[in-house]
mmCIF file of C-alpha atoms and ligand atoms in Angstrom:
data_model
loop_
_atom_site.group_PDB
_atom_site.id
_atom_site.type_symbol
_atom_site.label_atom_id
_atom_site.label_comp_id
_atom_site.label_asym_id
_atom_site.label_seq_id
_atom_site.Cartn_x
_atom_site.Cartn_y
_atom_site.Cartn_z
ATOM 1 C CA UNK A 1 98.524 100.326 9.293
ATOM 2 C CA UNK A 2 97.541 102.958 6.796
ATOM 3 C CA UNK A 3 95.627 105.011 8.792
ATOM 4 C CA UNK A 4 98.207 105.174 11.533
ATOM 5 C CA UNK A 5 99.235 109.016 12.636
ATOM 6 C CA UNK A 6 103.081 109.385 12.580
ATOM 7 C CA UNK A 7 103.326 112.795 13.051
ATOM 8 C CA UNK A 8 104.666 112.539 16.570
ATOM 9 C CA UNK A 9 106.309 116.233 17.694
ATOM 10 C CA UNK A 10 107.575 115.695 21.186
ATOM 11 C CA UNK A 11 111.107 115.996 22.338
ATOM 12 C CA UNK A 12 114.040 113.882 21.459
ATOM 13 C CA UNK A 13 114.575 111.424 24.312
ATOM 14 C CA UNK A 14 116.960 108.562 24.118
ATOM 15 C CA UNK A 15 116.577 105.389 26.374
ATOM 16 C CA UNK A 16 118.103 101.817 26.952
ATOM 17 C CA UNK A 17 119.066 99.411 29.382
ATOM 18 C CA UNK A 18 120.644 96.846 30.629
ATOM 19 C CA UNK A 19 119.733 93.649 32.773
ATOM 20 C CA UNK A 20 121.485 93.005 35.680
ATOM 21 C CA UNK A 21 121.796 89.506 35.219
ATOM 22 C CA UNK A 22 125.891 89.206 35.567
ATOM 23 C CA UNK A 23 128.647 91.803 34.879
ATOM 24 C CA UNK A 24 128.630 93.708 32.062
ATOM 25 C CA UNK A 25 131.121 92.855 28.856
ATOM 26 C CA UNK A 26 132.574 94.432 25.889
ATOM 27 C CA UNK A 27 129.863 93.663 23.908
ATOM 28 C CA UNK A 28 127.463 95.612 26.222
ATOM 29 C CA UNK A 29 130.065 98.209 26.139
ATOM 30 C CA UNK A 30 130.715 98.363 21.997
ATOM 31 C CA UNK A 31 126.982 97.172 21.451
ATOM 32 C CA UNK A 32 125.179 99.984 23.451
ATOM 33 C CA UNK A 33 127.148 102.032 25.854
ATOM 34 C CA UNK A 34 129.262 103.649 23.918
ATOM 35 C CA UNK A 35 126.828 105.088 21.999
ATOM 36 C CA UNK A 36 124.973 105.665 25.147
ATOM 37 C CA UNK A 37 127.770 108.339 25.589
ATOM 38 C CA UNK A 38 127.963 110.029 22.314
ATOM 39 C CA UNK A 39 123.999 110.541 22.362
ATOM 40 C CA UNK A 40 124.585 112.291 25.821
ATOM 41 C CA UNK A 41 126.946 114.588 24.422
ATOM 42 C CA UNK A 42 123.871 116.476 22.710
ATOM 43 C CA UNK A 43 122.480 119.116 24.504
ATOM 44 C CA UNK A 44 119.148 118.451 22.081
ATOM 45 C CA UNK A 45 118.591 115.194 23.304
ATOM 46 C CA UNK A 46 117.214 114.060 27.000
ATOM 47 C CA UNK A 47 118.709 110.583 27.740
ATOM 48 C CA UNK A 48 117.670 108.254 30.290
ATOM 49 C CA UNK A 49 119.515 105.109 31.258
ATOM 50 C CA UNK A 50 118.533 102.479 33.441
ATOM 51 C CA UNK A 51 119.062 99.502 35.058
ATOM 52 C CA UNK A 52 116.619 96.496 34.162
ATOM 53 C CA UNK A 53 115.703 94.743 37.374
ATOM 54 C CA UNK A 54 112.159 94.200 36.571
ATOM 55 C CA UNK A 55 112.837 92.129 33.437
ATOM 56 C CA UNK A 56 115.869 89.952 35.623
ATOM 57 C CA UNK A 57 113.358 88.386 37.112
ATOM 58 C CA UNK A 58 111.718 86.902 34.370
ATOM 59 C CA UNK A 59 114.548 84.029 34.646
ATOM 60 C CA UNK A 60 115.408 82.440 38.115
ATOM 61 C CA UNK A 61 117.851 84.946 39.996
ATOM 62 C CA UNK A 62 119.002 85.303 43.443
ATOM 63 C CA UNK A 63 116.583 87.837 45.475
ATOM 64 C CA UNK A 64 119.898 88.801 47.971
ATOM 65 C CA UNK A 65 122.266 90.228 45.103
ATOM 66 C CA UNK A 66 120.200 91.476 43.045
ATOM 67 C CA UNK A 67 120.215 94.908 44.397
ATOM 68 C CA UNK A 68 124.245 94.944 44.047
ATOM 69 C CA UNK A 69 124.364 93.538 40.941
ATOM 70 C CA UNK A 70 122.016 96.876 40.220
ATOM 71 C CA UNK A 71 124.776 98.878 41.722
ATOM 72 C CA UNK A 72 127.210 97.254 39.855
ATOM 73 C CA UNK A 73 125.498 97.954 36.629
ATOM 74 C CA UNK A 74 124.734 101.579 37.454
ATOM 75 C CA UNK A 75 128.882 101.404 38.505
ATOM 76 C CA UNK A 76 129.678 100.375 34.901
ATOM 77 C CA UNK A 77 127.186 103.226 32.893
ATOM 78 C CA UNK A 78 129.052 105.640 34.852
ATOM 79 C CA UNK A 79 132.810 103.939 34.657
ATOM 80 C CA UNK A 80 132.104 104.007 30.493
ATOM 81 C CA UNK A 81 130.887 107.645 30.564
ATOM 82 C CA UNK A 82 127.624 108.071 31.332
ATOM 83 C CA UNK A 83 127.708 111.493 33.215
ATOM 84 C CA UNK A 84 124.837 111.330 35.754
ATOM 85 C CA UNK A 85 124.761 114.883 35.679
ATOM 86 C CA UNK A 86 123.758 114.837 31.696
ATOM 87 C CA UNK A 87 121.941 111.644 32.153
ATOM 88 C CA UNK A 88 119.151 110.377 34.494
ATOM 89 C CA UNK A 89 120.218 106.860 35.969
ATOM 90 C CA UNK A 90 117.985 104.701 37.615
ATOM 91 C CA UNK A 91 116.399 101.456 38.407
ATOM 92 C CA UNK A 92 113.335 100.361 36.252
ATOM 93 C CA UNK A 93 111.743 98.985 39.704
ATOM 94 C CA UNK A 94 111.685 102.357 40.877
ATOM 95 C CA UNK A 95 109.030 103.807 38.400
ATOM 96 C CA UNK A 96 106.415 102.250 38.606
ATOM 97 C CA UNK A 97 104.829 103.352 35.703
ATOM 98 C CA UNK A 98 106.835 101.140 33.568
ATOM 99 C CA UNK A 99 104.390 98.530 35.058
ATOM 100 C CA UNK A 100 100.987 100.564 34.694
ATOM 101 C CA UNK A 101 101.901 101.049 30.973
ATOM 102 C CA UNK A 102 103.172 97.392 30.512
ATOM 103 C CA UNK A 103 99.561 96.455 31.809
ATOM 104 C CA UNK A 104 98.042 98.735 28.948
ATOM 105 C CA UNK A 105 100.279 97.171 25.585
ATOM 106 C CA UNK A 106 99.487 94.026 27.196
ATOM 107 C CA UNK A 107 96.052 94.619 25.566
ATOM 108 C CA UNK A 108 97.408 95.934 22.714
ATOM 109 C CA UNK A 109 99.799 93.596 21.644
ATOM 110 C CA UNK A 110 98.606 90.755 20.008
ATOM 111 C CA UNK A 111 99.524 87.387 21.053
ATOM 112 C CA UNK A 112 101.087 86.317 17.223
ATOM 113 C CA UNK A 113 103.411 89.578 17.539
ATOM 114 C CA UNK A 114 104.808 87.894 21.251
ATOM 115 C CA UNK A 115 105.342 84.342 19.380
ATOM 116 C CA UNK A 116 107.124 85.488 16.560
ATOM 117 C CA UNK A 117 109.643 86.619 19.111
ATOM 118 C CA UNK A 118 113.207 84.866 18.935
ATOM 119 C CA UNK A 119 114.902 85.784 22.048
ATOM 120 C CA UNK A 120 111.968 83.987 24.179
ATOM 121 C CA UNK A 121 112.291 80.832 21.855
ATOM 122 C CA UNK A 122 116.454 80.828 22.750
ATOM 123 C CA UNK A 123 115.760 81.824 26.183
ATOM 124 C CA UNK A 124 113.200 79.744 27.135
ATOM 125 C CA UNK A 125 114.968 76.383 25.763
ATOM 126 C CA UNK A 126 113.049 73.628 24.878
ATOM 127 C CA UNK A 127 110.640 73.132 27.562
ATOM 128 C CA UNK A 128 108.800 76.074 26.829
ATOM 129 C CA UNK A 129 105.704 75.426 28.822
ATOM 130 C CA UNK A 130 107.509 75.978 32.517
ATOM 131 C CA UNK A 131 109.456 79.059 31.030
ATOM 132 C CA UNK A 132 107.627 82.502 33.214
ATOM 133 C CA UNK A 133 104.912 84.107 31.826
ATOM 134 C CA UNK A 134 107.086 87.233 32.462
ATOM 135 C CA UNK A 135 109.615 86.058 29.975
ATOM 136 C CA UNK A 136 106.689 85.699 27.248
ATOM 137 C CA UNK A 137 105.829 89.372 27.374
ATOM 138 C CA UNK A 138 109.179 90.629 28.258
ATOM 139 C CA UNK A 139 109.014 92.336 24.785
ATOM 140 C CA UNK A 140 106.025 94.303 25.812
ATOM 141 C CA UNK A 141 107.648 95.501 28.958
ATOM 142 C CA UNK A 142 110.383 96.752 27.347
ATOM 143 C CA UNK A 143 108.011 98.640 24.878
ATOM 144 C CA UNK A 144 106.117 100.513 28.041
ATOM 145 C CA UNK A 145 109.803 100.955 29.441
ATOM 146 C CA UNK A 146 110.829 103.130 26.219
ATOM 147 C CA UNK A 147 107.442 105.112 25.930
ATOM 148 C CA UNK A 148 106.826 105.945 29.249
ATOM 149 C CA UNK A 149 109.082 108.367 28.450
ATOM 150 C CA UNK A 150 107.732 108.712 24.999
ATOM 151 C CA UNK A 151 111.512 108.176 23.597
ATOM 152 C CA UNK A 152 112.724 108.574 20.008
ATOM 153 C CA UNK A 153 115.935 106.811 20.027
ATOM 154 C CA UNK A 154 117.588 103.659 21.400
ATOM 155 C CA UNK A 155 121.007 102.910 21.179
ATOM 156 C CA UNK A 156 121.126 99.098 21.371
ATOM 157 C CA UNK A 157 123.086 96.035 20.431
ATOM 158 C CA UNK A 158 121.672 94.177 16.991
ATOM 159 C CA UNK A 159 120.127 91.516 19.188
ATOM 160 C CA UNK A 160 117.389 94.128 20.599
ATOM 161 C CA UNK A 161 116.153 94.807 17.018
ATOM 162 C CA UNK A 162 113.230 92.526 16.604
ATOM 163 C CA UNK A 163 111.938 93.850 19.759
ATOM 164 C CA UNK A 164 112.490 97.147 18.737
ATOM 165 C CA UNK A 165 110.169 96.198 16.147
ATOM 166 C CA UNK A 166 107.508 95.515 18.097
ATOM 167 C CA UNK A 167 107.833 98.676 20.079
ATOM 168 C CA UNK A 168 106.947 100.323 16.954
ATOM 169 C CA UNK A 169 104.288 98.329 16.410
ATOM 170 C CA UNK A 170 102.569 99.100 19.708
ATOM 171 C CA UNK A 171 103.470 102.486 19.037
ATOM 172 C CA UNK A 172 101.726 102.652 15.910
ATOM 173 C CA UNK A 173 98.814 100.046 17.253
ATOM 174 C CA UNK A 174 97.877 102.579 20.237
ATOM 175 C CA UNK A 175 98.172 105.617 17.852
ATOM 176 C CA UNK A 176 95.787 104.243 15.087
ATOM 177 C CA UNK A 177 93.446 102.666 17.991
ATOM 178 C CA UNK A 178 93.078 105.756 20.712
ATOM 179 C CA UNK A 179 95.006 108.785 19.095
ATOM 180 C CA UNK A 180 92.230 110.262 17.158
ATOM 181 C CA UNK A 181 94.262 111.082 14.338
ATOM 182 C CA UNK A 182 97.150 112.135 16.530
ATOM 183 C CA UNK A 183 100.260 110.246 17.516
ATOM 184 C CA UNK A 184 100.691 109.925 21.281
ATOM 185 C CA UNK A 185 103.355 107.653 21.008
ATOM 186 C CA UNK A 186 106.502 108.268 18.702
ATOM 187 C CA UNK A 187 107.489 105.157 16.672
ATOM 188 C CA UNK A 188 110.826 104.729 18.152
ATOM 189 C CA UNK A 189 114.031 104.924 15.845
ATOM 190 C CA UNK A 190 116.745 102.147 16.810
ATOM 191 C CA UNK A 191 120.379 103.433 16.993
ATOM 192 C CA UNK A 192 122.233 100.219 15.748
ATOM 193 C CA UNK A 193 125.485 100.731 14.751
ATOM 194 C CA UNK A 194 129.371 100.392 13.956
ATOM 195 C CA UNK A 195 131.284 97.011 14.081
ATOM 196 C CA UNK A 196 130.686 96.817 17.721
ATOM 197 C CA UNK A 197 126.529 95.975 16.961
ATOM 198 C CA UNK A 198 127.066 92.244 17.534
ATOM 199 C CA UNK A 199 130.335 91.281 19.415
ATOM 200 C CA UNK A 200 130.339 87.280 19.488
ATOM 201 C CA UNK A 201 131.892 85.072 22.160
ATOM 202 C CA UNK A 202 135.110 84.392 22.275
ATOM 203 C CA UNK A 203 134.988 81.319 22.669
ATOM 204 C CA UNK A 204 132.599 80.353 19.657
ATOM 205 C CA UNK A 205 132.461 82.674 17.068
ATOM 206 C CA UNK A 206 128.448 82.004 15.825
ATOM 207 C CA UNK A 207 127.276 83.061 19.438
ATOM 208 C CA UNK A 208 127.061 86.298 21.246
ATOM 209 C CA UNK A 209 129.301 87.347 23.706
ATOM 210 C CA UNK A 210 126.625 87.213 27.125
ATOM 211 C CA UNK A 211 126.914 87.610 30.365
ATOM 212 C CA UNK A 212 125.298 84.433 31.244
ATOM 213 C CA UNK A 213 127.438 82.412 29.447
ATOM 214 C CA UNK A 214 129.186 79.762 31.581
ATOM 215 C CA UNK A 215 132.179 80.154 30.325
ATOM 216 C CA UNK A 216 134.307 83.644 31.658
ATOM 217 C CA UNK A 217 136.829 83.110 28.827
ATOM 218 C CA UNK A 218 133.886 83.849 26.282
ATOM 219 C CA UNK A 219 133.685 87.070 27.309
ATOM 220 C CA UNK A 220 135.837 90.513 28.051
ATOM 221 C CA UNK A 221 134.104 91.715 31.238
ATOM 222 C CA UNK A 222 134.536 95.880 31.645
ATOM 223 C CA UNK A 223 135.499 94.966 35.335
ATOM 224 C CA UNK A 224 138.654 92.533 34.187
ATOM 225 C CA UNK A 225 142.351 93.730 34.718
ATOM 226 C CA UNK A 226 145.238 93.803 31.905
ATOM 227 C CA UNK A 227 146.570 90.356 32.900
ATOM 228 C CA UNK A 228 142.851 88.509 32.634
ATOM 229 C CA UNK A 229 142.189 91.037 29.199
ATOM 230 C CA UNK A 230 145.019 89.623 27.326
ATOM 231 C CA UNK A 231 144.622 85.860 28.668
ATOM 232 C CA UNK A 232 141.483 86.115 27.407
ATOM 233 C CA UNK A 233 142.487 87.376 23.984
ATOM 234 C CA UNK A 234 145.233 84.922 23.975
ATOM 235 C CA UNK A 235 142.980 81.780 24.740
ATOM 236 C CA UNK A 236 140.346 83.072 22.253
ATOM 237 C CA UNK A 237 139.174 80.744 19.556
ATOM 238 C CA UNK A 238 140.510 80.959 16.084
ATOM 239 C CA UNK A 239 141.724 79.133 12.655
ATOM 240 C CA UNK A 240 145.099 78.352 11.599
ATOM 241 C CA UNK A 241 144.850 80.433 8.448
ATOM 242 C CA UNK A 242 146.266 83.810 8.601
ATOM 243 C CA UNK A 243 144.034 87.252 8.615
ATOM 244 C CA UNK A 244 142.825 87.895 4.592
ATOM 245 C CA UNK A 245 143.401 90.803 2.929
ATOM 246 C CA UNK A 246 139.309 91.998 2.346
ATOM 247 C CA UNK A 247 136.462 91.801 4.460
ATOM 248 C CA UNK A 248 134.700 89.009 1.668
ATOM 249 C CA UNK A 249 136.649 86.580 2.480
ATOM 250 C CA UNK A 250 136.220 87.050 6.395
ATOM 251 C CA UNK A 251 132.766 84.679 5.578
ATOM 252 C CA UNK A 252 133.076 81.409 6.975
ATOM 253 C CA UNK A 253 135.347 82.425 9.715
ATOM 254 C CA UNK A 254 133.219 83.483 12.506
ATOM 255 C CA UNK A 255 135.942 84.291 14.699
ATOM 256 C CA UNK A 256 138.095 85.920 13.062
ATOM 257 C CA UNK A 257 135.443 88.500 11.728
ATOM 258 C CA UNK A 258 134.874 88.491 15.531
ATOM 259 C CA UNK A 259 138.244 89.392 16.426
ATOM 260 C CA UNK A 260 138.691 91.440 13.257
ATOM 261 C CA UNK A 261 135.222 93.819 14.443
ATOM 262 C CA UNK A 262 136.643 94.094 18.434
ATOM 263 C CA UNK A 263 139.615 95.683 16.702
ATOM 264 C CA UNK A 264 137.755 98.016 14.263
ATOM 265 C CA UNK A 265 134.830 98.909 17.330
ATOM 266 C CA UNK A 266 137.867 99.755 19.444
ATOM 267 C CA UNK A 267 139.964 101.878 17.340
ATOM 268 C CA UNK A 268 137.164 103.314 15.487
ATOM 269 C CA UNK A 269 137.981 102.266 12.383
ATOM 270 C CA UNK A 270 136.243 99.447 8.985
ATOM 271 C CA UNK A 271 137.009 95.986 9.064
ATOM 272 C CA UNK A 272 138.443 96.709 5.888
ATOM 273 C CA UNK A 273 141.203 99.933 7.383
ATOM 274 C CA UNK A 274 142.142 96.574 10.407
ATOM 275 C CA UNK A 275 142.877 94.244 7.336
ATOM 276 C CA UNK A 276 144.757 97.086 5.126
ATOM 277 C CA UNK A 277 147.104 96.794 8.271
ATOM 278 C CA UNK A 278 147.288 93.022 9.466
ATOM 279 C CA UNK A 279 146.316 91.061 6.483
ATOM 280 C CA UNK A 280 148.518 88.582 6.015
ATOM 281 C CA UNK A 281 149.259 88.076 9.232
ATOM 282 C CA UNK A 282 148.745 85.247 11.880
ATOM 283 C CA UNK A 283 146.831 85.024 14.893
ATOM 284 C CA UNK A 284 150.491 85.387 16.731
ATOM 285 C CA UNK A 285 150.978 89.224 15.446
ATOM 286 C CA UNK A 286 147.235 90.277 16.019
ATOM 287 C CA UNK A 287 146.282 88.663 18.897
ATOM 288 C CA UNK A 288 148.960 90.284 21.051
ATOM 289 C CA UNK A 289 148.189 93.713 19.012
ATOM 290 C CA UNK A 290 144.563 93.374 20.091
ATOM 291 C CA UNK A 291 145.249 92.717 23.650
ATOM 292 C CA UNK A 292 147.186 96.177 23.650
ATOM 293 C CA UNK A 293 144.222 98.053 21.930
ATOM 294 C CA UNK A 294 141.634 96.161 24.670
ATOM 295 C CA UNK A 295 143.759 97.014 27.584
ATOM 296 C CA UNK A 296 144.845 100.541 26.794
ATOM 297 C CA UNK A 297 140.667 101.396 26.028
ATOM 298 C CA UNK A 298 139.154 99.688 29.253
ATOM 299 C CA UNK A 299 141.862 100.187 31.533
ATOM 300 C CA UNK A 300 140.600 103.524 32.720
ATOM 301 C CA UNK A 301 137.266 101.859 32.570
ATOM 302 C CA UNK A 302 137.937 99.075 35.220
ATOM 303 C CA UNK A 303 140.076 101.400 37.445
ATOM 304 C CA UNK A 304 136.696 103.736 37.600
ATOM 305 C CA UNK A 305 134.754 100.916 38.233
ATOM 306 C CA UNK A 306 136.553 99.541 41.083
ATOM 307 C CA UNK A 307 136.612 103.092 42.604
ATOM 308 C CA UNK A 308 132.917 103.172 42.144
ATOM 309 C CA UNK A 309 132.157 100.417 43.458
ATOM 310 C CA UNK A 310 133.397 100.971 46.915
ATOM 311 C CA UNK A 311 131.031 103.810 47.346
ATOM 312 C CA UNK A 312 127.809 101.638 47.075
ATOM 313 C CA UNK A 313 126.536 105.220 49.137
ATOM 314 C CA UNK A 314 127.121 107.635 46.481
ATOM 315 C CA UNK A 315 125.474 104.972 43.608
ATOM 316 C CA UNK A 316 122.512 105.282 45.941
ATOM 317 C CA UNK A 317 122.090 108.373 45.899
ATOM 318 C CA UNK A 318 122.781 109.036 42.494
ATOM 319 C CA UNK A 319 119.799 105.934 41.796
ATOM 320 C CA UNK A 320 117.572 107.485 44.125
ATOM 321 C CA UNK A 321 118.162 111.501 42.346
ATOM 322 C CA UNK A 322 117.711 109.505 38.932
ATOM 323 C CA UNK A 323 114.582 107.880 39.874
ATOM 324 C CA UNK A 324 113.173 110.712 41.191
ATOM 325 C CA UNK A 325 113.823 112.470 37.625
ATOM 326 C CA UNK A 326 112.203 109.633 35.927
ATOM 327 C CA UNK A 327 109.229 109.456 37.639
ATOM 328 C CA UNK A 328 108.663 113.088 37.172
ATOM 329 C CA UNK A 329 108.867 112.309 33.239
ATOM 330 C CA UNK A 330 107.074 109.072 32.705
ATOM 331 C CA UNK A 331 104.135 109.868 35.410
ATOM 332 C CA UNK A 332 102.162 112.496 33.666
ATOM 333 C CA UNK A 333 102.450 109.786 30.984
ATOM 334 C CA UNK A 334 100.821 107.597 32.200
ATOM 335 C CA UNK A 335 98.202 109.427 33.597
ATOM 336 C CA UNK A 336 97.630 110.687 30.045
ATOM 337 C CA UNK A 337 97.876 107.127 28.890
ATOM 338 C CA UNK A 338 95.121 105.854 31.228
ATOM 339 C CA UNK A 339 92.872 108.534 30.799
ATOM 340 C CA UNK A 340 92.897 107.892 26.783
ATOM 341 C CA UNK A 341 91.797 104.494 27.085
ATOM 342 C CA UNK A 342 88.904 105.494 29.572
ATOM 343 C CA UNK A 343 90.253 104.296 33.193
ATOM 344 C CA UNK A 344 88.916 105.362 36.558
ATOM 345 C CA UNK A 345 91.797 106.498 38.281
HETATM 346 N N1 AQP B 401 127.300 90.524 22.245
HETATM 347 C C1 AQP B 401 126.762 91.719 22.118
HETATM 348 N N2 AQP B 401 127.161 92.550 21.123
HETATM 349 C C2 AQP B 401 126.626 93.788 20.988
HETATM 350 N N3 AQP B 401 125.667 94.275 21.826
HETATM 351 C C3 AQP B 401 125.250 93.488 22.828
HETATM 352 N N4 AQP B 401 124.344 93.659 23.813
HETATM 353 C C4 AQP B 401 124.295 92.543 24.577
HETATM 354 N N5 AQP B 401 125.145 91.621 24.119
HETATM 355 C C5 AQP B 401 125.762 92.173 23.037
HETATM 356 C C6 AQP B 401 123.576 94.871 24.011
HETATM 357 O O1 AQP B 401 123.740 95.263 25.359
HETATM 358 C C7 AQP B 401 122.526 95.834 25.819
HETATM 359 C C8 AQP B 401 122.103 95.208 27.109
HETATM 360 O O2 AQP B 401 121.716 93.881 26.938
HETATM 361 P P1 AQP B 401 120.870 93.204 28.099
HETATM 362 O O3 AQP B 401 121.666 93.171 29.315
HETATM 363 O O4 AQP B 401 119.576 93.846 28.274
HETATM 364 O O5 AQP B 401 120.530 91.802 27.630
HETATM 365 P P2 AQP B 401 121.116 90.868 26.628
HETATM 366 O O6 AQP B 401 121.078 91.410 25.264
HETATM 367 O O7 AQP B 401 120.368 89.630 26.814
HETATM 368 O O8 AQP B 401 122.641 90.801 27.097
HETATM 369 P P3 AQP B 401 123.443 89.589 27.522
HETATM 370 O O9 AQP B 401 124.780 90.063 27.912
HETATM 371 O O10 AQP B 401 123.387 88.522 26.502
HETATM 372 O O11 AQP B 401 122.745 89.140 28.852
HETATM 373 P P4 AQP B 401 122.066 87.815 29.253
HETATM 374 O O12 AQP B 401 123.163 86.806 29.164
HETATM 375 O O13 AQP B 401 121.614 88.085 30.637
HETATM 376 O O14 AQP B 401 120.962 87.551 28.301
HETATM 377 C C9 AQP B 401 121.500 95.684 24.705
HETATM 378 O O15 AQP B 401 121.450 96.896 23.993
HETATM 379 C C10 AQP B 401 122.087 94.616 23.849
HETATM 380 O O16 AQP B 401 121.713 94.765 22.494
#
C-alpha cells in the first residue's frame, strides 16, 4: 500500500484488554499487565484499559456471571497496578462505538485477511462451520476496539501479534481508501516484550498458559494463595536433566525454557543472568527457588484482589466513571468516522 498516508499526528494513547472468560494468570500478568503499568507511569501517554465482554461472547459463556467475572477482571487490572485514577477502566459493552466502528472495518477488511487468522483456526476446532460468526471477525472487533480511540500502542502478549497485524492493515486500508492523503487512523505499534511475552502452561510446555484450560495446575492464577503457588510450581512438568549453563541449549526443552522465562519475567532479569545462577542445577534447587520468587511478587497481588473483590460497589463505580471517560474519547470518533465514509446519521 504505497500510496497509504502514515503521517498520523494525534496523541499517544495506549490500549488493551482482556476477556473475561476465566480468572486471570501469570501469563496475562507477565504477557500484558505489567507493562500495562509501566506505560501508565508516563504522563505523555493516555491509557485506556478494558474489560472484553463483547468478544466473550463469541464462544458459549454463561449470561449470569458474566458481569462478575467483568468485576473480577477489572479487580485484577487494579490489584497488578493499574491506577484508575491514571487510567480509564471500563467495559467494552459500555461504548458502544466499539460496535459502530466494528460495523465500518467489517467493510474494509477483506475476507482472505480474516482466514489467514490462526487464533480462529485453534479456537474454532475442527468443526469450523458451527463455530459463531462473531468468532470469525473477532479480529476486526478488536481493530475498531483500539482505534476508536485512535491508539498508538498496545502492550500485549505474543499471541495478539497477528491480529495486531491486521489492525494495521485496516488502519492503513481506511487511510489509503477515505483519508484523502491524510491518515485518520494511526497504524498501531505493538508493545511485545521481555521473557514474560509468551508464558506456556505448566503443565505442557509447547502450549500457552490460558485461562480456559481445563486443567488449574497449568496455570498460576493472580488470585491463588502461597500454598496453591508453590504446589503448582512443584507439580509443574519438567525433564530429568538438570538446568544448562546457556540459553542454546534450553531448545528442545519446552519447559524448562518455560520455567527458566517465569524466573527471568519475575525478577527482571535474561534467561541467560537465571542460568549464570542455577545452571547446573536440578529441578529440586530451582523449583523451590521459583516458588519463593512467585509468591513473594503476587502475594501483595492476591491480598489486593481479595480486598477488591468484596467491594463489587466501588468496581462499579469506578466501571461506570471509566466508561463515561471512554465514551467521551471514542464518540467524536466515530462520528468523524461515519461522516468520512458518507453516512446519514
Ligand atoms: N500465556 C500467555 N503469555 C503471555 N501473554 C499472554 N496473554 C494471554 N495468555 C498469555 C496476553 O494476555 C492478554 C489478554 O488475553 P485475552 O484474555 O484477551 O485472551 P487470550 O490471549 O485468549 O488469553 P487466554 O488466557 O488464553 O484466554 P482464553 O483461554 O479465554 O483464550 C493479551 O494481551 C494476551 O496476549
Amino acid at each position: 500500500m504505497s500510496d497509504t498516508p502514515t503521517d498520523y499526528k494525534g496523541p499517544q494513547r495506549v490500549l488493551s484488554g482482556m476477556q473475561p472468560t476465566g480468572r486471570l494468570h501469570l501469563g496475562n500478568y507477565l504477557g500484558a499487565l505489567k507493562n500495562w503499568v509501566a506505560l501508565q507511569e508516563d504522563p505523555t501517554r493516555e491509557c485506556f484499559y478494558f474489560i472484553v465482554d463483547m468478544h466473550a461472547i463469541t464462544m458459549p459463556h454463561d449470561p449470569a456471571t458474566l458481569p462478575d467475572t467483568v468485576r473480577s477482571a477489572a479487580a485484577a487490572y487494579i490489584a497488578a497496578g493499574v491506577d484508575p485514577e491514571k487510567s480509564t477502566i471500563f467495559a467494552q459493552s459500555a461504548v458502544p462505538a466499539h460496535a459502530e466502528l466494528a460495523w465500518i472495518f467489517n467493510c474494509v477488511a477483506r475476507l482472505g485477511w480474516l482466514e489467514r487468522m490462526t487464533q480462529f483456526k485453534d479456537k474454532a476446532g475442527k468443526d469450523k462451520e458451527r463455530a459463531s460468526v462473531g468468532l470469525f471477525t473477532y479480529p476486526v472487533l478488536q481493530a475498531a476496539d483500539i482505534l476508536v480511540y485512535k491508539a498508538t500502542e498496545v502492550p500485549v502478549g505474543e499471541d495478539q501479534k497477528q491480529h495486531l497485524e491486521l489492525c494495521r492493515d485496516i488502519a492503513a486500508r481506511f487511510n489509503r481508501d477515505y483519508g484523502k492523503g491524510e491518515a485518520i487512523f494511526p497504524i498501531t505499534e505493538p508493545v511485545i516484550q521481555g521473557p514474560g511475552a509468551r508464558i506456556m502452561s505448566l503443565r505442557d510446555g509447547t502450549s500457552k498458559m490460558s485461562k480456559s484450560d481445563v486443567s488449574d495446575n497449568s496455570r498460576i492464577n493472580l488470585e491463588d494463595d502461597a500454598d496453591m503457588i508453590a504446589r503448582k510450581i512443584k507439580k509443574a512438568k519438567t525433564d530429568p536433566e538438570p538446568l544448562p549453563a546457556t540459553v542454546e541449549e534450553l531448545e528442545g526443552r519446552a519447559e524448562a525454557s518455560n520455567l527458566v522465562g517465569i524466573y527471568a519475567a519475575l525478577t527482571n532479569q535474561t534467561k541467560a543472568e537465571v542460568l549464570g545462577e542455577f545452571g547446573g542445577q536440578g529441578f529440586g534447587a530451582f523449583k523451590p527457588a521459583l516458588a519463593d520468587v512467585a509468591v513473594e511478587y503476587l502475594a501483595p497481588i492476591s491480598d489486593e484482589y481479595r480486598r477488591l473483590i468484596s467491594d463489587k460497589a466501588e468496581i462499579d463505580r469506578i466501571l461506570a466513571k471509566g466508561a463515561e471517560r471512554a465514551r467521551a474519547v471514542a464518540q467524536p470518533v466515530v462520528a468523524e468516522t461515519k461522516k468520512i465514509v458518507g453516512f446519514w446519521g
